[in-house]
mmCIF file of N, CA and C in Angstrom:
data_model
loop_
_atom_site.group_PDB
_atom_site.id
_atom_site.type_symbol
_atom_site.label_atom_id
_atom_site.label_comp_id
_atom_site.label_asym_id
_atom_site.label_seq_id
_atom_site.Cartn_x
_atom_site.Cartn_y
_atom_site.Cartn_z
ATOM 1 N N UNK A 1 159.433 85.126 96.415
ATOM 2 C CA UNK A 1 158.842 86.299 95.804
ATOM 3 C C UNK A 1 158.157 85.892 94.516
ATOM 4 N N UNK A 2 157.160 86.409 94.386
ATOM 5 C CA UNK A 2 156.119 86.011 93.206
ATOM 6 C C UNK A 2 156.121 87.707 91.791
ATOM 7 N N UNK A 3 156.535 87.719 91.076
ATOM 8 C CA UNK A 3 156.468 88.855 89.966
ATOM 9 C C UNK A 3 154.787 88.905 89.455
ATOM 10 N N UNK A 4 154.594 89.960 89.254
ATOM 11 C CA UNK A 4 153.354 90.286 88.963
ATOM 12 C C UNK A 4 153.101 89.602 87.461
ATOM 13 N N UNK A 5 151.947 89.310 86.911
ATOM 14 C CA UNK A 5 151.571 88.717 85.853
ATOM 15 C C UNK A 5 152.072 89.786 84.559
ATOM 16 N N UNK A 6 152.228 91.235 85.085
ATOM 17 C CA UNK A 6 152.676 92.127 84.064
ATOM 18 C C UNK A 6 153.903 92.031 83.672
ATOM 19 N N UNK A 7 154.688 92.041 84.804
ATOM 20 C CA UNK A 7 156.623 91.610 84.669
ATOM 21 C C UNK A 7 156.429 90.523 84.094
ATOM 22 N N UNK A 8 156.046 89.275 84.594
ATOM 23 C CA UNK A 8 156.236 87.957 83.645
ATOM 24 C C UNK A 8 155.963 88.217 82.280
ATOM 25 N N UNK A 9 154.403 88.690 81.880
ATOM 26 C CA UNK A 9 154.365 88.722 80.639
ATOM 27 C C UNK A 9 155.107 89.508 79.781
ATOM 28 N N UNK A 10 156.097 90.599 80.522
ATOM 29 C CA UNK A 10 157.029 91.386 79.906
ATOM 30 C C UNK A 10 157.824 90.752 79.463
ATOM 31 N N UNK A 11 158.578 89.801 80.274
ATOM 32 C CA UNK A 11 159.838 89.231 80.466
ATOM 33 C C UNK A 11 159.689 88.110 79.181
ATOM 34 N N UNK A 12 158.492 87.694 79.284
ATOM 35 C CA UNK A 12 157.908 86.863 77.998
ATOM 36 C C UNK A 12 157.785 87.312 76.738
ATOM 37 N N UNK A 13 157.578 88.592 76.666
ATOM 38 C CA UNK A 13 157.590 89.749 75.360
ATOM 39 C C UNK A 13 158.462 89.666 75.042
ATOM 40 N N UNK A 14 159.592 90.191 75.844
ATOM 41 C CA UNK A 14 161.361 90.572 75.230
ATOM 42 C C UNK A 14 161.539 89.221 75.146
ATOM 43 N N UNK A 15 161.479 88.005 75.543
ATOM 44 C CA UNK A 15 162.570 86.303 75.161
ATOM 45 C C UNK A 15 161.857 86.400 73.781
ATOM 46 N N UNK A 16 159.917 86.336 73.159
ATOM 47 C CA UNK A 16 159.701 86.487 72.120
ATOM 48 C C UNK A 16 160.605 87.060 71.167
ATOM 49 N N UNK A 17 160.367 88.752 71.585
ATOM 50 C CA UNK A 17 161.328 89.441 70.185
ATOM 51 C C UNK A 17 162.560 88.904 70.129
ATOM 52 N N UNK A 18 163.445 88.969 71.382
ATOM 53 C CA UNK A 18 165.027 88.364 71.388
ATOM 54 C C UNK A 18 165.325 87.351 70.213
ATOM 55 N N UNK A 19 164.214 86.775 69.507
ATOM 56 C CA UNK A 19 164.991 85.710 69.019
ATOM 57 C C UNK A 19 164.587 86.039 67.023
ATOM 58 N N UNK A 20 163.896 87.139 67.201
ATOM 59 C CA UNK A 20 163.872 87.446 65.552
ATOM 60 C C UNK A 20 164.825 88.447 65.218
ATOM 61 N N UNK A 21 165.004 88.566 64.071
ATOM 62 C CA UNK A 21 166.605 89.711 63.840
ATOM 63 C C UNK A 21 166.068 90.748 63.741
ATOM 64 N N UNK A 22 167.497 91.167 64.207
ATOM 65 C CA UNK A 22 167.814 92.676 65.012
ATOM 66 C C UNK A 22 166.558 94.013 64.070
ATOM 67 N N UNK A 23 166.219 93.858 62.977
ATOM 68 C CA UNK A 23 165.164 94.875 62.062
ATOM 69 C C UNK A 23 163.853 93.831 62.249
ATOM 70 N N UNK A 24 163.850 93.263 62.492
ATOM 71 C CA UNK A 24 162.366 91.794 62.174
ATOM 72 C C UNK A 24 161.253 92.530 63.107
ATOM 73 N N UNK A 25 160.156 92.677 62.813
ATOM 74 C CA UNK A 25 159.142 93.179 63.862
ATOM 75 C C UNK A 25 158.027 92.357 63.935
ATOM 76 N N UNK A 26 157.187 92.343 64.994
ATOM 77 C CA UNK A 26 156.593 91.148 64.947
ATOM 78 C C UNK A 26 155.011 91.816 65.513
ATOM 79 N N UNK A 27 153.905 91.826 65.077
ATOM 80 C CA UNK A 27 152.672 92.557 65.284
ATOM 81 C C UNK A 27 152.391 92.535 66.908
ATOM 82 N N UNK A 28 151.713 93.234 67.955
ATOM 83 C CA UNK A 28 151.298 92.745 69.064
ATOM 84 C C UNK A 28 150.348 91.520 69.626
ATOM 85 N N UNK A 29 149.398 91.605 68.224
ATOM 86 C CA UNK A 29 148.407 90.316 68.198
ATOM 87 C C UNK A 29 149.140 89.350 68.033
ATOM 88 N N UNK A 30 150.130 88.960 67.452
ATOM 89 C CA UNK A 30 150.732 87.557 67.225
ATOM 90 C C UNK A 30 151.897 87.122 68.397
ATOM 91 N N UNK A 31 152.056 88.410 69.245
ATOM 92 C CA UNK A 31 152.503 88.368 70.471
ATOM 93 C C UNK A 31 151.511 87.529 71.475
ATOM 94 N N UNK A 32 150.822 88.236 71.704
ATOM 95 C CA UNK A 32 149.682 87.700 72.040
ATOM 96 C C UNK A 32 149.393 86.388 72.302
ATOM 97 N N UNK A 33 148.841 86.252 70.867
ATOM 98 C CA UNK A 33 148.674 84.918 70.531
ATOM 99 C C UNK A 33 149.356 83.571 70.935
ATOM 100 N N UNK A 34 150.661 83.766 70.357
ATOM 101 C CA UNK A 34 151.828 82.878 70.395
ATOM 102 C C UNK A 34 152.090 82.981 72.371
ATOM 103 N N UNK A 35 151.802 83.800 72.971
ATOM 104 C CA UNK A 35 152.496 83.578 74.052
ATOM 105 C C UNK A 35 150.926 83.130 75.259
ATOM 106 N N UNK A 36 149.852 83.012 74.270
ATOM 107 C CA UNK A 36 148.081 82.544 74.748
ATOM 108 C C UNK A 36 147.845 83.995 75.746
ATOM 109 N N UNK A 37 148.133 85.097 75.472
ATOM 110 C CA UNK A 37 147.185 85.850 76.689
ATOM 111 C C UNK A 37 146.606 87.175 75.832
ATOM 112 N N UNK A 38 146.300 87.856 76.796
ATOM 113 C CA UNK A 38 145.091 88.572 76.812
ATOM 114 C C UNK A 38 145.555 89.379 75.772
ATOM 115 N N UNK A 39 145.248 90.472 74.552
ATOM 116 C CA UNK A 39 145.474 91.305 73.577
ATOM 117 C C UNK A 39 145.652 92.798 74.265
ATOM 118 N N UNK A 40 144.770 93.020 75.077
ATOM 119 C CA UNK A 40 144.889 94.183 75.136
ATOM 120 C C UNK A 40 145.616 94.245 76.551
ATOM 121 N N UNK A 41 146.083 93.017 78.135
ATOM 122 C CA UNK A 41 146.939 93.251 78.419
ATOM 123 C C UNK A 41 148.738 93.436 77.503
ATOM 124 N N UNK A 42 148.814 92.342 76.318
ATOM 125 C CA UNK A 42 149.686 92.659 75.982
ATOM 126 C C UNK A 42 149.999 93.991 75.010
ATOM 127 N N UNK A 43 149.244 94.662 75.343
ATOM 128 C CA UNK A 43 149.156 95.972 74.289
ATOM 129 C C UNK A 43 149.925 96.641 75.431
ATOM 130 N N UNK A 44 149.006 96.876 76.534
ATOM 131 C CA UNK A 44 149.481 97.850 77.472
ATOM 132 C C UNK A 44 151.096 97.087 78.209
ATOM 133 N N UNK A 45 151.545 95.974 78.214
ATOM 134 C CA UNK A 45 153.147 95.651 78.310
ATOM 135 C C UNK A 45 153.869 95.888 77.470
ATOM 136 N N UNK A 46 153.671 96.274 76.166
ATOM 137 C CA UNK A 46 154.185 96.484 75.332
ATOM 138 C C UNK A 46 154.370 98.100 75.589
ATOM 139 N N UNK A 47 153.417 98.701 75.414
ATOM 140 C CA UNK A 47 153.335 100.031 75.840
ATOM 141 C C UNK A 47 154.319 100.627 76.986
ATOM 142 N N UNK A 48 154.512 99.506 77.915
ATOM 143 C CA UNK A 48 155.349 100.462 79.008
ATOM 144 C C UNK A 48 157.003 100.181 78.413
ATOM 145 N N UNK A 49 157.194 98.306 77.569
ATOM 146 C CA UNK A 49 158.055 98.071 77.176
ATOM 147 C C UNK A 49 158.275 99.521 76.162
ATOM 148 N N UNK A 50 158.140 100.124 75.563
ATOM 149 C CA UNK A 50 158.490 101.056 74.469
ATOM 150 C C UNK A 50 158.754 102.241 74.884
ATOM 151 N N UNK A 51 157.883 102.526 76.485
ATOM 152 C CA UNK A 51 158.694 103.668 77.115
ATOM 153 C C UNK A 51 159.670 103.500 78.057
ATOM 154 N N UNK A 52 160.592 102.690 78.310
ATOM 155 C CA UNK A 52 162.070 101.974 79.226
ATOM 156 C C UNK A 52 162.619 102.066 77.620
ATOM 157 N N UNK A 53 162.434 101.981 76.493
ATOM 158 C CA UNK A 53 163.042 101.799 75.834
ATOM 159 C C UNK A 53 163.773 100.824 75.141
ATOM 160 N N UNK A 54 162.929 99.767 75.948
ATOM 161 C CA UNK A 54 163.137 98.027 75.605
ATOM 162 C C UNK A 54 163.293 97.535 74.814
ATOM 163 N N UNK A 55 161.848 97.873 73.856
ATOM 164 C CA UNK A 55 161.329 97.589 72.644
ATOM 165 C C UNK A 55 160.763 98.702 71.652
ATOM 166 N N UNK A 56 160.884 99.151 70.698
ATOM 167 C CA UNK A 56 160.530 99.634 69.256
ATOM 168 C C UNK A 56 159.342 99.609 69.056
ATOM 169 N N UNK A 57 158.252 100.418 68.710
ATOM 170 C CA UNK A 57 156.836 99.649 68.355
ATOM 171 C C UNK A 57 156.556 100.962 67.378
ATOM 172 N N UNK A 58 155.928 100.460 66.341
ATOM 173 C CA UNK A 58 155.472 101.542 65.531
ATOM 174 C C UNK A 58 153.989 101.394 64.838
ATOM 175 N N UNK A 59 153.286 101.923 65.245
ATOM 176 C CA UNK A 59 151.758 101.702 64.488
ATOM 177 C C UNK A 59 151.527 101.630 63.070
ATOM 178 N N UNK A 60 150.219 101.070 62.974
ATOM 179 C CA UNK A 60 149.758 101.188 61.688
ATOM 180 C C UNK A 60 150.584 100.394 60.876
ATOM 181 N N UNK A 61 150.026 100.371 59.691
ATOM 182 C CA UNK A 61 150.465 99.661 59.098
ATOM 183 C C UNK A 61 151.911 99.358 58.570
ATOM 184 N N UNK A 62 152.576 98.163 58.394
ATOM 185 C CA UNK A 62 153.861 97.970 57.948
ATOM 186 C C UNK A 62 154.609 98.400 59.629
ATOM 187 N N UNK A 63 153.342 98.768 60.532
ATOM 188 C CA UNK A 63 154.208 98.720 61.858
ATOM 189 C C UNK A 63 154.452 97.330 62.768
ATOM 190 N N UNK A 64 154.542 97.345 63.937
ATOM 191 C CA UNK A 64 155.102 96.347 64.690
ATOM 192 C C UNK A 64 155.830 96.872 65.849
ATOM 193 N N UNK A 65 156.226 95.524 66.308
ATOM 194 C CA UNK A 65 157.150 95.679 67.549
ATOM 195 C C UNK A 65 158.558 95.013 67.409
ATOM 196 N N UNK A 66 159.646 95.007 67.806
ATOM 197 C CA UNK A 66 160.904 94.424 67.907
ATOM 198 C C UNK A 66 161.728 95.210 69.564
ATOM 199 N N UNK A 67 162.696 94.455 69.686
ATOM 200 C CA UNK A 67 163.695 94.046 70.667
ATOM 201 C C UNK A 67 164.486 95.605 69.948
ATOM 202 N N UNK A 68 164.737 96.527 70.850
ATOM 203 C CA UNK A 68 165.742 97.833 70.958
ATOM 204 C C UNK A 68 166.750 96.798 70.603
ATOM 205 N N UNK A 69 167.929 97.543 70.385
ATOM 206 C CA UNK A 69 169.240 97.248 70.918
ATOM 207 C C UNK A 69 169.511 97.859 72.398
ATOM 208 N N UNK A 70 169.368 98.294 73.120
ATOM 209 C CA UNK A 70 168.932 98.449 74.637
ATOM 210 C C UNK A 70 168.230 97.406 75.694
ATOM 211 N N UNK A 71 167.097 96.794 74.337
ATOM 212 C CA UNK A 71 166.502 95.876 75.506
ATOM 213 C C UNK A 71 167.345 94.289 74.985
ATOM 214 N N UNK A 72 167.861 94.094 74.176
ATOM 215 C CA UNK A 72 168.898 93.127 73.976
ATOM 216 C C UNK A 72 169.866 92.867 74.862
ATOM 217 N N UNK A 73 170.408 94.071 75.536
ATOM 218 C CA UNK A 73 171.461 94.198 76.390
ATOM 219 C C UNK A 73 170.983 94.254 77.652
ATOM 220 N N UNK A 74 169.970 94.633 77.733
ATOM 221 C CA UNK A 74 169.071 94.825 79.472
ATOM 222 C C UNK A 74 169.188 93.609 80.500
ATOM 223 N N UNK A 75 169.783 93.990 81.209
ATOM 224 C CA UNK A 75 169.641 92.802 82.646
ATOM 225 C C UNK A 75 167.895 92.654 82.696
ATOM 226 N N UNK A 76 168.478 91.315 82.930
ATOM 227 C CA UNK A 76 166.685 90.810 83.330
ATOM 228 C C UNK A 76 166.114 91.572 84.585
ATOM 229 N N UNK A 77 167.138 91.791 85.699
ATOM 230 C CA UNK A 77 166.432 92.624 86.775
ATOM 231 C C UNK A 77 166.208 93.915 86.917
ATOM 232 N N UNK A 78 167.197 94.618 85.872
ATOM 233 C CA UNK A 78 166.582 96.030 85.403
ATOM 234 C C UNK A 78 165.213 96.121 84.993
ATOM 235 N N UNK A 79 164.967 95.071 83.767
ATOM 236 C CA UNK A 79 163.527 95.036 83.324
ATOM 237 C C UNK A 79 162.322 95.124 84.654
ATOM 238 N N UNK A 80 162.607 93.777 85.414
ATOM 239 C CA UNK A 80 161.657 93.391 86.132
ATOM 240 C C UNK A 80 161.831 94.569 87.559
ATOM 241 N N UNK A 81 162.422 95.728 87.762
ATOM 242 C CA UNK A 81 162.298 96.559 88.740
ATOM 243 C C UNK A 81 161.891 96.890 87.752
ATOM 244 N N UNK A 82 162.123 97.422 87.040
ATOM 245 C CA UNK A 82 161.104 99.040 85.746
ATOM 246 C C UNK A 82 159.611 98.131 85.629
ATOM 247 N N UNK A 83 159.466 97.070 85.571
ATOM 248 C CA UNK A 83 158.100 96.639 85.090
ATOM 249 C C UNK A 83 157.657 96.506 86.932
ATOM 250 N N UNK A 84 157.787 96.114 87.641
ATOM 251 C CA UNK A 84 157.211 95.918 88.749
ATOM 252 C C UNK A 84 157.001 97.207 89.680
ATOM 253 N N UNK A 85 157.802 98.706 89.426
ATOM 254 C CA UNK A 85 157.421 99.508 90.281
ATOM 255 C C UNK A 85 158.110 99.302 91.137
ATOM 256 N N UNK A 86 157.952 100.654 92.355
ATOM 257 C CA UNK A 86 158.418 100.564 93.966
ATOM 258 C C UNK A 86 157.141 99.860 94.471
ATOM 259 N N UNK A 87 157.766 99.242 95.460
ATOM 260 C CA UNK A 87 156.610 98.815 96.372
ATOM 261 C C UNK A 87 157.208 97.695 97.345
ATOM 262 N N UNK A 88 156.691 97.474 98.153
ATOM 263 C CA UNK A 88 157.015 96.248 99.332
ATOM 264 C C UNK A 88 156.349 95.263 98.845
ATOM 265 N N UNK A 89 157.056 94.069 99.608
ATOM 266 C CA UNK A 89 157.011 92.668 99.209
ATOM 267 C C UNK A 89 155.446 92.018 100.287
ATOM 268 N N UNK A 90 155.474 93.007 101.771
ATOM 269 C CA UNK A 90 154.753 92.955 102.498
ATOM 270 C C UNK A 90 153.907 94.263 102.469
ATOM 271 N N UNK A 91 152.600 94.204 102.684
ATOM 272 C CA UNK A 91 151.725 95.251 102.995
ATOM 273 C C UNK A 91 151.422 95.689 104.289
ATOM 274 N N UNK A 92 152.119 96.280 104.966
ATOM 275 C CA UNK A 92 152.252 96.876 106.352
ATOM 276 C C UNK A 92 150.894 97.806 106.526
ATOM 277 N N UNK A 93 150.936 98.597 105.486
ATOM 278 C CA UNK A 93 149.939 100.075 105.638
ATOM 279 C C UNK A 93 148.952 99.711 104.734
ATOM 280 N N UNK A 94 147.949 100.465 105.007
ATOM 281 C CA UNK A 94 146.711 100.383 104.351
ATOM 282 C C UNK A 94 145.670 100.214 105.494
ATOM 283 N N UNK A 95 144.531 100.241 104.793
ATOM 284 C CA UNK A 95 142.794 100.316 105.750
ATOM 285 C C UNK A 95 143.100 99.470 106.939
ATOM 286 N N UNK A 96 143.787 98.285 107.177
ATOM 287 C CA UNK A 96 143.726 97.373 108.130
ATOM 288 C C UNK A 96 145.262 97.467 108.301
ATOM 289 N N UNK A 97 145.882 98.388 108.828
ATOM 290 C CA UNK A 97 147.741 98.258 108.896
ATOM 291 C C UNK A 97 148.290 96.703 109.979
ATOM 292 N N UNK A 98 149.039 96.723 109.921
ATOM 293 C CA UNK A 98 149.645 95.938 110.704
ATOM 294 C C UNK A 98 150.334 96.184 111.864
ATOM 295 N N UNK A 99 149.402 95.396 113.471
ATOM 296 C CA UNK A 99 149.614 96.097 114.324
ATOM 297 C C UNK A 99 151.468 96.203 114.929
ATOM 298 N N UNK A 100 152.067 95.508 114.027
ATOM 299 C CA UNK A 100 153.760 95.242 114.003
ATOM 300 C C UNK A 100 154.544 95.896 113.182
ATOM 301 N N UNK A 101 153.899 96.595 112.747
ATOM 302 C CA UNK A 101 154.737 97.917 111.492
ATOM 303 C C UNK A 101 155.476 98.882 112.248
ATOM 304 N N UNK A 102 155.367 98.917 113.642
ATOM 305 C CA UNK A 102 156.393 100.108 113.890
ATOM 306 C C UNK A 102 157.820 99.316 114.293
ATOM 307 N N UNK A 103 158.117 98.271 114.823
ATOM 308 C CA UNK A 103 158.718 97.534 115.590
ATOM 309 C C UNK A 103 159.153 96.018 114.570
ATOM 310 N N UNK A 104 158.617 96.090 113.402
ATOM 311 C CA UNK A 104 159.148 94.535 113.014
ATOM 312 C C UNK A 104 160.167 94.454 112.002
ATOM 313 N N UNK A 105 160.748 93.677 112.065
ATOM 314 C CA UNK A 105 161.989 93.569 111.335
ATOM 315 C C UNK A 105 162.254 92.383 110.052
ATOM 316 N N UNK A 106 160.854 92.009 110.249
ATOM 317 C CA UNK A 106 160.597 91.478 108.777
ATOM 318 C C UNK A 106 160.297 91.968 107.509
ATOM 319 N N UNK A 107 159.882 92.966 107.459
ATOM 320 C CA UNK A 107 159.418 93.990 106.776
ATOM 321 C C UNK A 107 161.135 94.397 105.782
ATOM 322 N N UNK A 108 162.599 94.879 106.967
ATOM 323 C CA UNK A 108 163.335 95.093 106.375
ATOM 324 C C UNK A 108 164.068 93.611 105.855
ATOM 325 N N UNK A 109 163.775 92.659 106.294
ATOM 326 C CA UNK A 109 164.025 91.234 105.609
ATOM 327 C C UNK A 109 163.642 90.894 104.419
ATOM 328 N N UNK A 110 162.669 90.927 104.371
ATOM 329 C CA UNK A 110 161.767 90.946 102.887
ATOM 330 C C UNK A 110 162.248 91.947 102.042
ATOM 331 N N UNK A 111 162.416 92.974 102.299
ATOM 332 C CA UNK A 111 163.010 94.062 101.221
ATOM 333 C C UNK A 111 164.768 93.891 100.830
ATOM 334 N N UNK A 112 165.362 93.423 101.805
ATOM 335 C CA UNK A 112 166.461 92.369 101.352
ATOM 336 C C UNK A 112 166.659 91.557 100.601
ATOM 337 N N UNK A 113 165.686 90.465 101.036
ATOM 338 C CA UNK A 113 165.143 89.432 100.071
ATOM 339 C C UNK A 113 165.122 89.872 98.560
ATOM 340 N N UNK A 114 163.954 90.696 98.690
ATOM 341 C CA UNK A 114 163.215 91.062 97.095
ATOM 342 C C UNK A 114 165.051 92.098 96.537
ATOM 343 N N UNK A 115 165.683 92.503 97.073
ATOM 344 C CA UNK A 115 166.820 92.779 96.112
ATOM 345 C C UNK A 115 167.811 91.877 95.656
ATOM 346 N N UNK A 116 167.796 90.929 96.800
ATOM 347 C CA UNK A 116 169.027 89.797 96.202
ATOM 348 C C UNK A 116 167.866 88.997 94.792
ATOM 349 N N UNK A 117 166.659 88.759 95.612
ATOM 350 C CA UNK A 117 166.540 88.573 94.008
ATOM 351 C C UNK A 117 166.817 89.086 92.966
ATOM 352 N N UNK A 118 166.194 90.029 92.525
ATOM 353 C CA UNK A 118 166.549 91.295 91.598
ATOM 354 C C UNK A 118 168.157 90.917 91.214
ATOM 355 N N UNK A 119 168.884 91.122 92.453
ATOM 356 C CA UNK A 119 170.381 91.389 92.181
ATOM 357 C C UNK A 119 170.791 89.527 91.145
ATOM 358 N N UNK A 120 170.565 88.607 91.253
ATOM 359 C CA UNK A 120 170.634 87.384 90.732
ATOM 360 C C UNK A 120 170.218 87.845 88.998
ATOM 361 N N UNK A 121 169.049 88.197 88.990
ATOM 362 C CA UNK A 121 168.455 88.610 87.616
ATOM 363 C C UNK A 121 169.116 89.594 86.912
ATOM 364 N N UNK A 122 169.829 89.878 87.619
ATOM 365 C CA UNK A 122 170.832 91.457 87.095
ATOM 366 C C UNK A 122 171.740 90.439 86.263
ATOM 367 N N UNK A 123 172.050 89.165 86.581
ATOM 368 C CA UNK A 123 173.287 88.673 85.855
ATOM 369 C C UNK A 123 172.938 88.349 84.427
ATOM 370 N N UNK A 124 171.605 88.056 84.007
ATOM 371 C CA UNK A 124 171.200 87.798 82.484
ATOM 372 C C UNK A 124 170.388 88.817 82.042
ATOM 373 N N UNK A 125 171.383 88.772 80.767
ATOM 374 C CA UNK A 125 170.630 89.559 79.617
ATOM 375 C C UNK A 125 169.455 89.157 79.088
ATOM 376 N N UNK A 126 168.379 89.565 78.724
ATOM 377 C CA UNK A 126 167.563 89.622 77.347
ATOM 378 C C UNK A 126 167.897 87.916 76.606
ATOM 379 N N UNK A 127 169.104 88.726 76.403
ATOM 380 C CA UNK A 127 169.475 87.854 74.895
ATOM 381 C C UNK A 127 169.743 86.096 75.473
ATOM 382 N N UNK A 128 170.865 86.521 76.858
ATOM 383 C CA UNK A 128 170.863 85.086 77.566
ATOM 384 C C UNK A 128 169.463 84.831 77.713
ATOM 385 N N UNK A 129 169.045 85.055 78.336
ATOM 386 C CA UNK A 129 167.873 83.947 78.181
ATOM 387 C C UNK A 129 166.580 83.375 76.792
ATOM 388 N N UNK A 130 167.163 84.283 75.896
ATOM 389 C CA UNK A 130 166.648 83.591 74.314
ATOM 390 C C UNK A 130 167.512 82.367 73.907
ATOM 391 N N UNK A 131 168.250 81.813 74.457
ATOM 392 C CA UNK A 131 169.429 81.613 74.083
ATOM 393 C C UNK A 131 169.050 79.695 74.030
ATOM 394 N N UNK A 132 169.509 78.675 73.298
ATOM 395 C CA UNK A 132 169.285 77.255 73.533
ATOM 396 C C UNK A 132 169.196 77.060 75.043
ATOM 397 N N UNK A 133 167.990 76.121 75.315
ATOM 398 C CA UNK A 133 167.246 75.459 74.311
ATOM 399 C C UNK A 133 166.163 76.081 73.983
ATOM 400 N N UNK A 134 165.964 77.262 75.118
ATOM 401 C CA UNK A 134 164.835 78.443 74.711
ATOM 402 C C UNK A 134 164.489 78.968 73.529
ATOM 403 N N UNK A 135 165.599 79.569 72.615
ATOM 404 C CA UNK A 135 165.043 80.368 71.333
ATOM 405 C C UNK A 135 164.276 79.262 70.179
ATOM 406 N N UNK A 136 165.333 77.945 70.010
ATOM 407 C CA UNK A 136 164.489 77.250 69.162
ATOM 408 C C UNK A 136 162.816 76.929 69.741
ATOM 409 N N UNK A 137 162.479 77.081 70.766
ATOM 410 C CA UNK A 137 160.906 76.885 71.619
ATOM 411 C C UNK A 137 160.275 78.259 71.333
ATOM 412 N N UNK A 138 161.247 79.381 71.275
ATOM 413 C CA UNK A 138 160.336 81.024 71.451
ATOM 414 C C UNK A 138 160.135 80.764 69.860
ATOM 415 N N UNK A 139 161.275 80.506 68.656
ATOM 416 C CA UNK A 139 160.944 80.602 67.255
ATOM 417 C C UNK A 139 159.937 79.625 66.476
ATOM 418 N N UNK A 140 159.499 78.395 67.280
ATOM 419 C CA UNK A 140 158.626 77.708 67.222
ATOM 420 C C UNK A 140 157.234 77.715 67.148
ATOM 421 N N UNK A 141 156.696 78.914 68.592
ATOM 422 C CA UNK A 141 155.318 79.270 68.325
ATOM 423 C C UNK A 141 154.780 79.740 68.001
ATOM 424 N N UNK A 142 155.584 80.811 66.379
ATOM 425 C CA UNK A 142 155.453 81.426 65.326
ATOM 426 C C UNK A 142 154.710 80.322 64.171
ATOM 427 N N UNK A 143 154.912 79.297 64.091
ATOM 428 C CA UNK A 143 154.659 78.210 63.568
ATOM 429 C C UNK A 143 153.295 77.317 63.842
ATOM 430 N N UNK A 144 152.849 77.457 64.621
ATOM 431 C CA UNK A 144 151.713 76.423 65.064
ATOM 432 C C UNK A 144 149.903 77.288 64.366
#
């Protein structure tokens, strides 16, 4: 299973904040920056991060973003179902369906699949994965 570039870069947001203290806020541009992608995708991950309740963000000036105490504690696979949506792993339906969608049983395989993943990611927190040798690498590219 492959996570959408939005979940990753989420998942990349929260290890960022995870590792500055618990009041520390950190701008979205230097999010951004430090993690090399796009500004205004990470505006809008941030954006959904702040409505799950993940992350804190407050505009304007003397504003910023930081790590909830919620998203500190968040299973990684809570995040990555709230950031990824419902949806199948396979595309059965649509303009060109698949002439095996009434009858195939891969379809409920794959959706198996995609939960034991999930269910694995359920075991780390946020915070576990800021954690050595990671955080000294996430507190690093504040620096360059």
């Amino acid at each position: 299973m492959q996570l959408t570039q939005f979940t990753d870069l989420g998942l990349r947001t929260v290890m960022r904040l995870a590792v500055l203290d618990a009041e520390e806020t950190m701008s979205t541009q230097d999010v951004s920056a430090q993690l090399a992608v796009s500004y205004n995708h990470t505006t809008k991950v941030v954006t959904r991060l702040a409505e799950l309740g993940v992350v804190a963000a407050r505009r304007g000036r003397g504003g910023g973003v930081r790590l909830s105490a919620t998203g500190r504690s968040a299973s990684v696979g809570w995040i990555a179902r709230e950031l990824e949506g419902p949806g199948e792993v396979a595309q059965c339906e649509g303009p060109a369906p698949c002439p095996l969608r009434q009858a195939c049983r891969l379809r409920g395989a794959l959706r198996e699949a995609q939960e034991a993943f999930f269910t694995v990611l359920d075991r780390f927190t946020v915070e576990d994965l800021a954690r050595t040798p990671t955080g000294p690498v996430l507190l690093a590219l504040g620096t360059r």
